[in-house]
PDB file of C-alpha atoms and ligand atoms in Angstrom:
ATOM      1  CA  UNK A   1       1.968 -72.162  -3.100  1.00 48.00           C
ATOM      2  CA  UNK A   2       5.331 -72.666  -1.422  1.00 54.00           C
ATOM      3  CA  UNK A   3       8.324 -72.060  -3.686  1.00 79.00           C
ATOM      4  CA  UNK A   4      10.285 -75.145  -4.766  1.00 91.00           C
ATOM      5  CA  UNK A   5      11.034 -77.340  -7.767  1.00 93.00           C
ATOM      6  CA  UNK A   6       7.464 -78.727  -7.849  1.00 96.00           C
ATOM      7  CA  UNK A   7       5.646 -75.438  -7.236  1.00 95.00           C
ATOM      8  CA  UNK A   8       2.521 -75.186  -9.392  1.00 95.00           C
ATOM      9  CA  UNK A   9       2.233 -78.954  -9.822  1.00 97.00           C
ATOM     10  CA  UNK A  10      -0.378 -81.337  -8.440  1.00 98.00           C
ATOM     11  CA  UNK A  11       1.240 -84.596  -7.332  1.00 98.00           C
ATOM     12  CA  UNK A  12      -0.870 -87.683  -6.615  1.00 98.00           C
ATOM     13  CA  UNK A  13       0.562 -90.454  -4.442  1.00 99.00           C
ATOM     14  CA  UNK A  14      -0.905 -93.829  -3.441  1.00 98.00           C
ATOM     15  CA  UNK A  15       0.382 -95.537  -0.316  1.00 98.00           C
ATOM     16  CA  UNK A  16      -0.190 -98.408   2.078  1.00 98.00           C
ATOM     17  CA  UNK A  17      -1.957-101.729   1.601  1.00 98.00           C
ATOM     18  CA  UNK A  18      -5.517-102.325   0.534  1.00 98.00           C
ATOM     19  CA  UNK A  19      -7.999-104.420   2.493  1.00 98.00           C
ATOM     20  CA  UNK A  20     -10.309-106.791   0.691  1.00 98.00           C
ATOM     21  CA  UNK A  21     -13.318-107.950   2.668  1.00 98.00           C
ATOM     22  CA  UNK A  22     -14.194-111.617   3.212  1.00 98.00           C
ATOM     23  CA  UNK A  23     -17.224-110.830   5.343  1.00 97.00           C
ATOM     24  CA  UNK A  24     -18.151-107.856   7.575  1.00 97.00           C
ATOM     25  CA  UNK A  25     -15.433-108.701  10.125  1.00 97.00           C
ATOM     26  CA  UNK A  26     -12.626-110.326   8.103  1.00 97.00           C
ATOM     27  CA  UNK A  27     -10.323-109.198   5.329  1.00 98.00           C
ATOM     28  CA  UNK A  28      -7.256-110.061   3.235  1.00 97.00           C
ATOM     29  CA  UNK A  29      -4.371-107.595   3.153  1.00 97.00           C
ATOM     30  CA  UNK A  30      -0.556-107.380   3.117  1.00 94.00           C
ATOM     31  CA  UNK A  31       2.378-106.071   5.185  1.00 89.00           C
ATOM     32  CA  UNK A  32       2.799-102.667   3.498  1.00 90.00           C
ATOM     33  CA  UNK A  33       3.486-100.010   6.154  1.00 92.00           C
ATOM     34  CA  UNK A  34       2.942 -96.990   3.892  1.00 95.00           C
ATOM     35  CA  UNK A  35       6.278 -95.542   5.057  1.00 94.00           C
ATOM     36  CA  UNK A  36       7.729 -95.055   1.558  1.00 94.00           C
ATOM     37  CA  UNK A  37       4.556 -93.634   0.003  1.00 97.00           C
ATOM     38  CA  UNK A  38       3.895 -91.249   2.885  1.00 98.00           C
ATOM     39  CA  UNK A  39       7.547 -90.099   2.749  1.00 97.00           C
ATOM     40  CA  UNK A  40       7.114 -89.322  -0.964  1.00 98.00           C
ATOM     41  CA  UNK A  41       3.960 -87.305  -0.276  1.00 98.00           C
ATOM     42  CA  UNK A  42       5.819 -85.312   2.396  1.00 98.00           C
ATOM     43  CA  UNK A  43       8.819 -84.735   0.121  1.00 98.00           C
ATOM     44  CA  UNK A  44       6.603 -83.562  -2.751  1.00 98.00           C
ATOM     45  CA  UNK A  45       4.827 -81.097  -0.437  1.00 98.00           C
ATOM     46  CA  UNK A  46       8.207 -79.844   0.805  1.00 97.00           C
ATOM     47  CA  UNK A  47       9.180 -79.336  -2.859  1.00 97.00           C
ATOM     48  CA  UNK A  48       6.221 -76.964  -3.243  1.00 97.00           C
ATOM     49  CA  UNK A  49       3.669 -79.247  -4.915  1.00 98.00           C
ATOM     50  CA  UNK A  50       0.004 -79.500  -4.076  1.00 98.00           C
ATOM     51  CA  UNK A  51      -0.212 -83.117  -2.978  1.00 98.00           C
ATOM     52  CA  UNK A  52      -3.074 -85.605  -2.769  1.00 99.00           C
ATOM     53  CA  UNK A  53      -2.291 -88.819  -0.900  1.00 99.00           C
ATOM     54  CA  UNK A  54      -4.671 -91.750  -1.367  1.00 99.00           C
ATOM     55  CA  UNK A  55      -3.866 -94.279   1.320  1.00 98.00           C
ATOM     56  CA  UNK A  56      -5.053 -97.641   2.518  1.00 98.00           C
ATOM     57  CA  UNK A  57      -5.172 -98.414   6.259  1.00 98.00           C
ATOM     58  CA  UNK A  58      -1.813 -97.550   7.889  1.00 98.00           C
ATOM     59  CA  UNK A  59      -0.728 -96.574  11.381  1.00 98.00           C
ATOM     60  CA  UNK A  60       0.996 -93.391  10.186  1.00 98.00           C
ATOM     61  CA  UNK A  61      -0.357 -89.872  10.742  1.00 98.00           C
ATOM     62  CA  UNK A  62      -1.622 -87.902   7.740  1.00 98.00           C
ATOM     63  CA  UNK A  63       1.361 -85.858   6.475  1.00 98.00           C
ATOM     64  CA  UNK A  64       1.156 -82.130   7.234  1.00 96.00           C
ATOM     65  CA  UNK A  65       0.024 -80.001   4.321  1.00 96.00           C
ATOM     66  CA  UNK A  66      -1.119 -82.996   2.249  1.00 98.00           C
ATOM     67  CA  UNK A  67      -4.757 -83.638   1.274  1.00 98.00           C
ATOM     68  CA  UNK A  68      -5.133 -87.232   2.488  1.00 98.00           C
ATOM     69  CA  UNK A  69      -7.931 -89.527   1.325  1.00 98.00           C
ATOM     70  CA  UNK A  70      -8.470 -92.767   3.264  1.00 98.00           C
ATOM     71  CA  UNK A  71      -9.695 -95.859   1.431  1.00 98.00           C
ATOM     72  CA  UNK A  72      -9.857 -99.580   2.124  1.00 98.00           C
ATOM     73  CA  UNK A  73     -10.256-101.646  -1.028  1.00 98.00           C
ATOM     74  CA  UNK A  74      -8.502-101.504  -4.407  1.00 98.00           C
ATOM     75  CA  UNK A  75     -11.715-100.408  -6.079  1.00 98.00           C
ATOM     76  CA  UNK A  76     -12.119 -97.567  -3.587  1.00 98.00           C
ATOM     77  CA  UNK A  77      -8.496 -96.584  -4.208  1.00 98.00           C
ATOM     78  CA  UNK A  78      -9.040 -96.459  -7.979  1.00 98.00           C
ATOM     79  CA  UNK A  79     -12.165 -94.311  -7.548  1.00 98.00           C
ATOM     80  CA  UNK A  80     -10.314 -91.907  -5.208  1.00 98.00           C
ATOM     81  CA  UNK A  81      -7.385 -91.671  -7.648  1.00 98.00           C
ATOM     82  CA  UNK A  82      -9.714 -90.910 -10.565  1.00 98.00           C
ATOM     83  CA  UNK A  83     -11.526 -88.289  -8.470  1.00 98.00           C
ATOM     84  CA  UNK A  84      -8.207 -86.611  -7.574  1.00 98.00           C
ATOM     85  CA  UNK A  85      -6.995 -86.255 -11.190  1.00 98.00           C
ATOM     86  CA  UNK A  86      -5.803 -84.227 -13.069  1.00 98.00           C
ATOM     87  CA  UNK A  87      -2.244 -84.251 -11.773  1.00 98.00           C
ATOM     88  CA  UNK A  88       1.083 -83.643 -13.486  1.00 97.00           C
ATOM     89  CA  UNK A  89       2.790 -86.428 -11.556  1.00 98.00           C
ATOM     90  CA  UNK A  90       1.285 -89.669 -10.211  1.00 98.00           C
ATOM     91  CA  UNK A  91       3.322 -92.006  -8.022  1.00 98.00           C
ATOM     92  CA  UNK A  92       1.792 -95.397  -7.257  1.00 98.00           C
ATOM     93  CA  UNK A  93       3.527 -96.667  -4.138  1.00 97.00           C
ATOM     94  CA  UNK A  94       0.558 -98.568  -2.680  1.00 98.00           C
ATOM     95  CA  UNK A  95       0.701-102.354  -2.299  1.00 96.00           C
ATOM     96  CA  UNK A  96      -2.655-103.022  -3.919  1.00 98.00           C
ATOM     97  CA  UNK A  97      -4.159-106.470  -3.415  1.00 97.00           C
ATOM     98  CA  UNK A  98      -4.125-108.262  -6.754  1.00 96.00           C
ATOM     99  CA  UNK A  99      -7.302-110.196  -5.958  1.00 98.00           C
ATOM    100  CA  UNK A 100     -10.468-109.715  -3.976  1.00 98.00           C
ATOM    101  CA  UNK A 101     -12.985-112.252  -2.723  1.00 98.00           C
ATOM    102  CA  UNK A 102     -15.576-112.911  -5.410  1.00 97.00           C
ATOM    103  CA  UNK A 103     -18.648-113.100  -3.166  1.00 94.00           C
ATOM    104  CA  UNK A 104     -18.281-111.089   0.023  1.00 96.00           C
ATOM    105  CA  UNK A 105     -20.568-112.623   2.655  1.00 94.00           C
ATOM    106  CA  UNK A 106     -23.245-110.287   3.960  1.00 96.00           C
ATOM    107  CA  UNK A 107     -22.951-111.669   7.487  1.00 95.00           C
ATOM    108  CA  UNK A 108     -20.088-113.174   9.476  1.00 96.00           C
ATOM    109  CA  UNK A 109     -19.205-116.601   8.087  1.00 95.00           C
ATOM    110  CA  UNK A 110     -19.886-119.176  10.824  1.00 93.00           C
ATOM    111  CA  UNK A 111     -17.613-121.990  11.832  1.00 92.00           C
ATOM    112  CA  UNK A 112     -19.566-125.192  11.405  1.00 89.00           C
ATOM    113  CA  UNK A 113     -19.760-128.844  10.482  1.00 92.00           C
ATOM    114  CA  UNK A 114     -19.407-127.948   6.812  1.00 88.00           C
ATOM    115  CA  UNK A 115     -15.729-127.146   7.390  1.00 92.00           C
ATOM    116  CA  UNK A 116     -13.844-124.058   6.242  1.00 93.00           C
ATOM    117  CA  UNK A 117     -15.365-121.907   3.499  1.00 92.00           C
ATOM    118  CA  UNK A 118     -13.977-122.161  -0.010  1.00 92.00           C
ATOM    119  CA  UNK A 119     -13.076-118.635  -1.068  1.00 94.00           C
ATOM    120  CA  UNK A 120     -12.860-117.787  -4.716  1.00 97.00           C
ATOM    121  CA  UNK A 121     -11.140-114.703  -6.006  1.00 97.00           C
ATOM    122  CA  UNK A 122     -11.463-112.228  -8.845  1.00 98.00           C
ATOM    123  CA  UNK A 123      -8.798-109.862 -10.122  1.00 98.00           C
ATOM    124  CA  UNK A 124      -8.716-106.290  -8.871  1.00 98.00           C
ATOM    125  CA  UNK A 125      -8.292-103.376 -11.272  1.00 98.00           C
ATOM    126  CA  UNK A 126      -4.648-102.400 -11.828  1.00 98.00           C
ATOM    127  CA  UNK A 127      -4.724 -98.751 -10.765  1.00 98.00           C
ATOM    128  CA  UNK A 128      -1.296 -97.879 -12.141  1.00 98.00           C
ATOM    129  CA  UNK A 129      -1.935 -99.478 -15.542  1.00 98.00           C
ATOM    130  CA  UNK A 130      -5.407 -97.946 -15.765  1.00 98.00           C
ATOM    131  CA  UNK A 131      -4.070 -94.415 -15.244  1.00 98.00           C
ATOM    132  CA  UNK A 132      -0.883 -94.884 -17.306  1.00 98.00           C
ATOM    133  CA  UNK A 133      -2.887 -96.154 -20.305  1.00 98.00           C
ATOM    134  CA  UNK A 134      -5.355 -93.253 -20.260  1.00 96.00           C
ATOM    135  CA  UNK A 135      -5.723 -91.547 -23.607  1.00 94.00           C
ATOM    136  CA  UNK A 136      -6.965 -88.321 -22.042  1.00 94.00           C
ATOM    137  CA  UNK A 137      -5.875 -86.728 -18.807  1.00 94.00           C
ATOM    138  CA  UNK A 138      -2.816 -88.922 -18.352  1.00 98.00           C
ATOM    139  CA  UNK A 139      -0.365 -87.352 -15.881  1.00 98.00           C
ATOM    140  CA  UNK A 140       2.881 -86.189 -17.543  1.00 97.00           C
ATOM    141  CA  UNK A 141       4.872 -88.540 -15.334  1.00 98.00           C
ATOM    142  CA  UNK A 142       3.507 -91.867 -14.106  1.00 98.00           C
ATOM    143  CA  UNK A 143       5.713 -93.744 -11.649  1.00 98.00           C
ATOM    144  CA  UNK A 144       5.184 -97.310 -10.450  1.00 98.00           C
ATOM    145  CA  UNK A 145       6.864 -99.400  -7.790  1.00 96.00           C
ATOM    146  CA  UNK A 146       7.992-102.989  -8.067  1.00 93.00           C
ATOM    147  CA  UNK A 147       8.570-105.066  -4.980  1.00 86.00           C
ATOM    148  CA  UNK A 148      10.425-108.166  -6.076  1.00 86.00           C
ATOM    149  CA  UNK A 149      12.144-111.031  -4.341  1.00 84.00           C
ATOM    150  CA  UNK A 150      14.124-112.201  -7.396  1.00 89.00           C
ATOM    151  CA  UNK A 151      15.194-111.023 -10.875  1.00 92.00           C
ATOM    152  CA  UNK A 152      14.494-107.483  -9.664  1.00 91.00           C
ATOM    153  CA  UNK A 153      15.653-105.633 -12.784  1.00 93.00           C
ATOM    154  CA  UNK A 154      14.198-108.003 -15.406  1.00 94.00           C
ATOM    155  CA  UNK A 155      10.841-107.962 -13.666  1.00 94.00           C
ATOM    156  CA  UNK A 156      10.943-104.170 -13.366  1.00 95.00           C
ATOM    157  CA  UNK A 157      11.697-103.732 -17.084  1.00 96.00           C
ATOM    158  CA  UNK A 158       8.818-106.028 -17.992  1.00 96.00           C
ATOM    159  CA  UNK A 159       6.540-104.126 -15.614  1.00 96.00           C
ATOM    160  CA  UNK A 160       7.530-100.769 -17.132  1.00 97.00           C
ATOM    161  CA  UNK A 161       6.390-101.947 -20.549  1.00 96.00           C
ATOM    162  CA  UNK A 162       3.286-103.811 -19.421  1.00 97.00           C
ATOM    163  CA  UNK A 163       1.960-101.066 -17.183  1.00 97.00           C
ATOM    164  CA  UNK A 164       2.788 -98.222 -19.575  1.00 97.00           C
ATOM    165  CA  UNK A 165       4.447 -96.042 -16.951  1.00 97.00           C
ATOM    166  CA  UNK A 166       7.459 -93.730 -17.330  1.00 98.00           C
ATOM    167  CA  UNK A 167       9.514 -94.996 -14.435  1.00 98.00           C
ATOM    168  CA  UNK A 168       9.575 -98.003 -12.136  1.00 97.00           C
ATOM    169  CA  UNK A 169      11.138 -97.745  -8.707  1.00 96.00           C
ATOM    170  CA  UNK A 170      12.215-101.319  -8.056  1.00 94.00           C
ATOM    171  CA  UNK A 171      13.116-102.613  -4.633  1.00 87.00           C
ATOM    172  CA  UNK A 172      14.226-105.954  -3.342  1.00 80.00           C
ATOM    173  CA  UNK A 173      11.891-107.159  -0.611  1.00 79.00           C
ATOM    174  CA  UNK A 174      13.477-110.597  -0.181  1.00 71.00           C
ATOM    175  CA  UNK A 175      13.721-111.925   3.368  1.00 65.00           C
ATOM    176  CA  UNK A 176      16.630-110.243   5.145  1.00 70.00           C
ATOM    177  CA  UNK A 177      16.413-106.929   3.296  1.00 68.00           C
ATOM    178  CA  UNK A 178      14.133-105.415   5.964  1.00 68.00           C
ATOM    179  CA  UNK A 179      12.481-103.233   3.308  1.00 69.00           C
ATOM    180  CA  UNK A 180       8.916-104.205   4.177  1.00 69.00           C
ATOM    181  CA  UNK A 181       8.059-102.161   7.256  1.00 67.00           C
ATOM    182  CA  UNK A 182      11.673-101.038   7.740  1.00 76.00           C
ATOM    183  CA  UNK A 183      13.024 -97.503   7.550  1.00 83.00           C
ATOM    184  CA  UNK A 184      15.511 -97.887   4.712  1.00 84.00           C
ATOM    185  CA  UNK A 185      15.359 -98.975   1.107  1.00 85.00           C
ATOM    186  CA  UNK A 186      17.665 -99.908  -1.786  1.00 89.00           C
ATOM    187  CA  UNK A 187      16.038 -98.888  -5.052  1.00 92.00           C
ATOM    188  CA  UNK A 188      16.735 -99.098  -8.750  1.00 94.00           C
ATOM    189  CA  UNK A 189      15.204 -96.493 -11.054  1.00 96.00           C
ATOM    190  CA  UNK A 190      14.183 -98.299 -14.228  1.00 96.00           C
ATOM    191  CA  UNK A 191      13.208 -96.088 -17.150  1.00 96.00           C
ATOM    192  CA  UNK A 192      13.257 -96.090 -20.930  1.00 93.00           C
ATOM    193  CA  UNK A 193      16.879 -94.961 -20.987  1.00 91.00           C
ATOM    194  CA  UNK A 194      18.259 -97.497 -18.530  1.00 93.00           C
ATOM    195  CA  UNK A 195      18.745 -98.300 -14.865  1.00 95.00           C
ATOM    196  CA  UNK A 196      20.130 -96.212 -12.037  1.00 95.00           C
ATOM    197  CA  UNK A 197      20.848 -97.914  -8.693  1.00 93.00           C
ATOM    198  CA  UNK A 198      20.863 -95.853  -5.530  1.00 94.00           C
ATOM    199  CA  UNK A 199      22.819 -96.835  -2.426  1.00 92.00           C
ATOM    200  CA  UNK A 200      20.734 -98.039   0.512  1.00 91.00           C
ATOM    201  CA  UNK A 201      19.335 -95.013   2.335  1.00 92.00           C
ATOM    202  CA  UNK A 202      16.400 -94.016   4.492  1.00 93.00           C
ATOM    203  CA  UNK A 203      12.931 -94.024   2.943  1.00 92.00           C
ATOM    204  CA  UNK A 204      12.868 -90.256   3.570  1.00 95.00           C
ATOM    205  CA  UNK A 205      16.086 -89.841   1.574  1.00 96.00           C
ATOM    206  CA  UNK A 206      14.720 -92.070  -1.227  1.00 95.00           C
ATOM    207  CA  UNK A 207      11.605 -89.892  -1.279  1.00 97.00           C
ATOM    208  CA  UNK A 208      13.563 -86.628  -1.514  1.00 97.00           C
ATOM    209  CA  UNK A 209      15.866 -87.993  -4.234  1.00 97.00           C
ATOM    210  CA  UNK A 210      12.898 -89.316  -6.221  1.00 97.00           C
ATOM    211  CA  UNK A 211      11.087 -85.979  -5.982  1.00 98.00           C
ATOM    212  CA  UNK A 212      14.251 -84.161  -7.121  1.00 97.00           C
ATOM    213  CA  UNK A 213      14.576 -86.565 -10.077  1.00 96.00           C
ATOM    214  CA  UNK A 214      10.935 -86.018 -11.061  1.00 97.00           C
ATOM    215  CA  UNK A 215      11.442 -82.242 -10.860  1.00 96.00           C
ATOM    216  CA  UNK A 216      14.365 -82.532 -13.295  1.00 95.00           C
ATOM    217  CA  UNK A 217      12.316 -84.701 -15.667  1.00 95.00           C
ATOM    218  CA  UNK A 218       9.391 -82.226 -15.596  1.00 94.00           C
ATOM    219  CA  UNK A 219      11.738 -79.327 -16.326  1.00 91.00           C
ATOM    220  CA  UNK A 220      13.081 -81.201 -19.379  1.00 86.00           C
ATOM    221  CA  UNK A 221       9.678 -82.232 -20.711  1.00 74.00           C
TER     222      UNK A 221
HETATM  223  O1  C5P B 301       2.211-105.895 -10.592  1.00 70.38           O
HETATM  224  P1  C5P B 301       2.678-105.351  -9.308  1.00 70.38           P
HETATM  225  O2  C5P B 301       1.666-105.403  -8.206  1.00 70.38           O
HETATM  226  O3  C5P B 301       4.016-105.867  -8.826  1.00 70.38           O
HETATM  227  O4  C5P B 301       2.939-103.810  -9.625  1.00 70.38           O
HETATM  228  C1  C5P B 301       3.296-102.912  -8.632  1.00 70.38           C
HETATM  229  C2  C5P B 301       2.944-101.515  -9.057  1.00 70.38           C
HETATM  230  O5  C5P B 301       1.621-101.470  -9.587  1.00 70.38           O
HETATM  231  C3  C5P B 301       2.928-100.569  -7.889  1.00 70.38           C
HETATM  232  O6  C5P B 301       3.246 -99.273  -8.364  1.00 70.38           O
HETATM  233  C4  C5P B 301       1.480-100.649  -7.424  1.00 70.38           C
HETATM  234  O7  C5P B 301       1.103 -99.487  -6.702  1.00 70.38           O
HETATM  235  C5  C5P B 301       0.745-100.770  -8.728  1.00 70.38           C
HETATM  236  N1  C5P B 301      -0.505-101.537  -8.666  1.00 70.38           N
HETATM  237  C6  C5P B 301      -1.736-100.890  -8.800  1.00 70.38           C
HETATM  238  N2  C5P B 301      -2.896-101.610  -8.795  1.00 70.38           N
HETATM  239  C7  C5P B 301      -2.868-102.959  -8.662  1.00 70.38           C
HETATM  240  C8  C5P B 301      -1.638-103.632  -8.511  1.00 70.38           C
HETATM  241  C9  C5P B 301      -0.482-102.897  -8.506  1.00 70.38           C
HETATM  242  O8  C5P B 301      -1.742 -99.665  -8.916  1.00 70.38           O
HETATM  243  N3  C5P B 301      -4.015-103.636  -8.654  1.00 70.38           N
END
């Protein structure tokens, strides 16, 4: 393996949106570009880690030197994550759809006199919480993201506790911040010992700083 602060470690990263089918030609998804998650996978590989990236559909190339697994739905993402474990570090940057359509139609839903279809939804598995609450084979460091439009820090602290992770990277995605799909990000690192706010910087710089921070935490553990 390449030398570096994460040499000898397996790092798992999720990235991008998920797609939840309505019928064979339609789906529900979100605006995640995958830029931040892919940047983290690249930075971890540059730090010497063996990296597995589990990504939903994005228009980015697979990062060089990273084992990339392509999935569509949240349930596929969870299965790919479980198949990729064990890992010492797991970073959940994907924007996973919270709900999926309860009864996916087998054929294309037709427009007709009956009017629009009534879709009902069921909850998707929470991949981050599932892995963070594992009794056996839990990664040493589990990192979640929180995209919030208001009360960023309070929501992140609540999420840290509820999801059982070690660190939440919280970002403000309110209109005007240009975080969703943009190239820069303002993040707050929310952990058990408090909050650290980083100045707005490129998603690549956020990724490198996060990887450096995780390297320091692993060295201390
Ligand atoms: O609850 P919320 O979606 O805001 O939490 C965001 C964090 O949880 C992110 O790290 C995201 O990748 C993760 N998550 C997940 N599975 C879900 C929903 C969110 O892993 N079904």
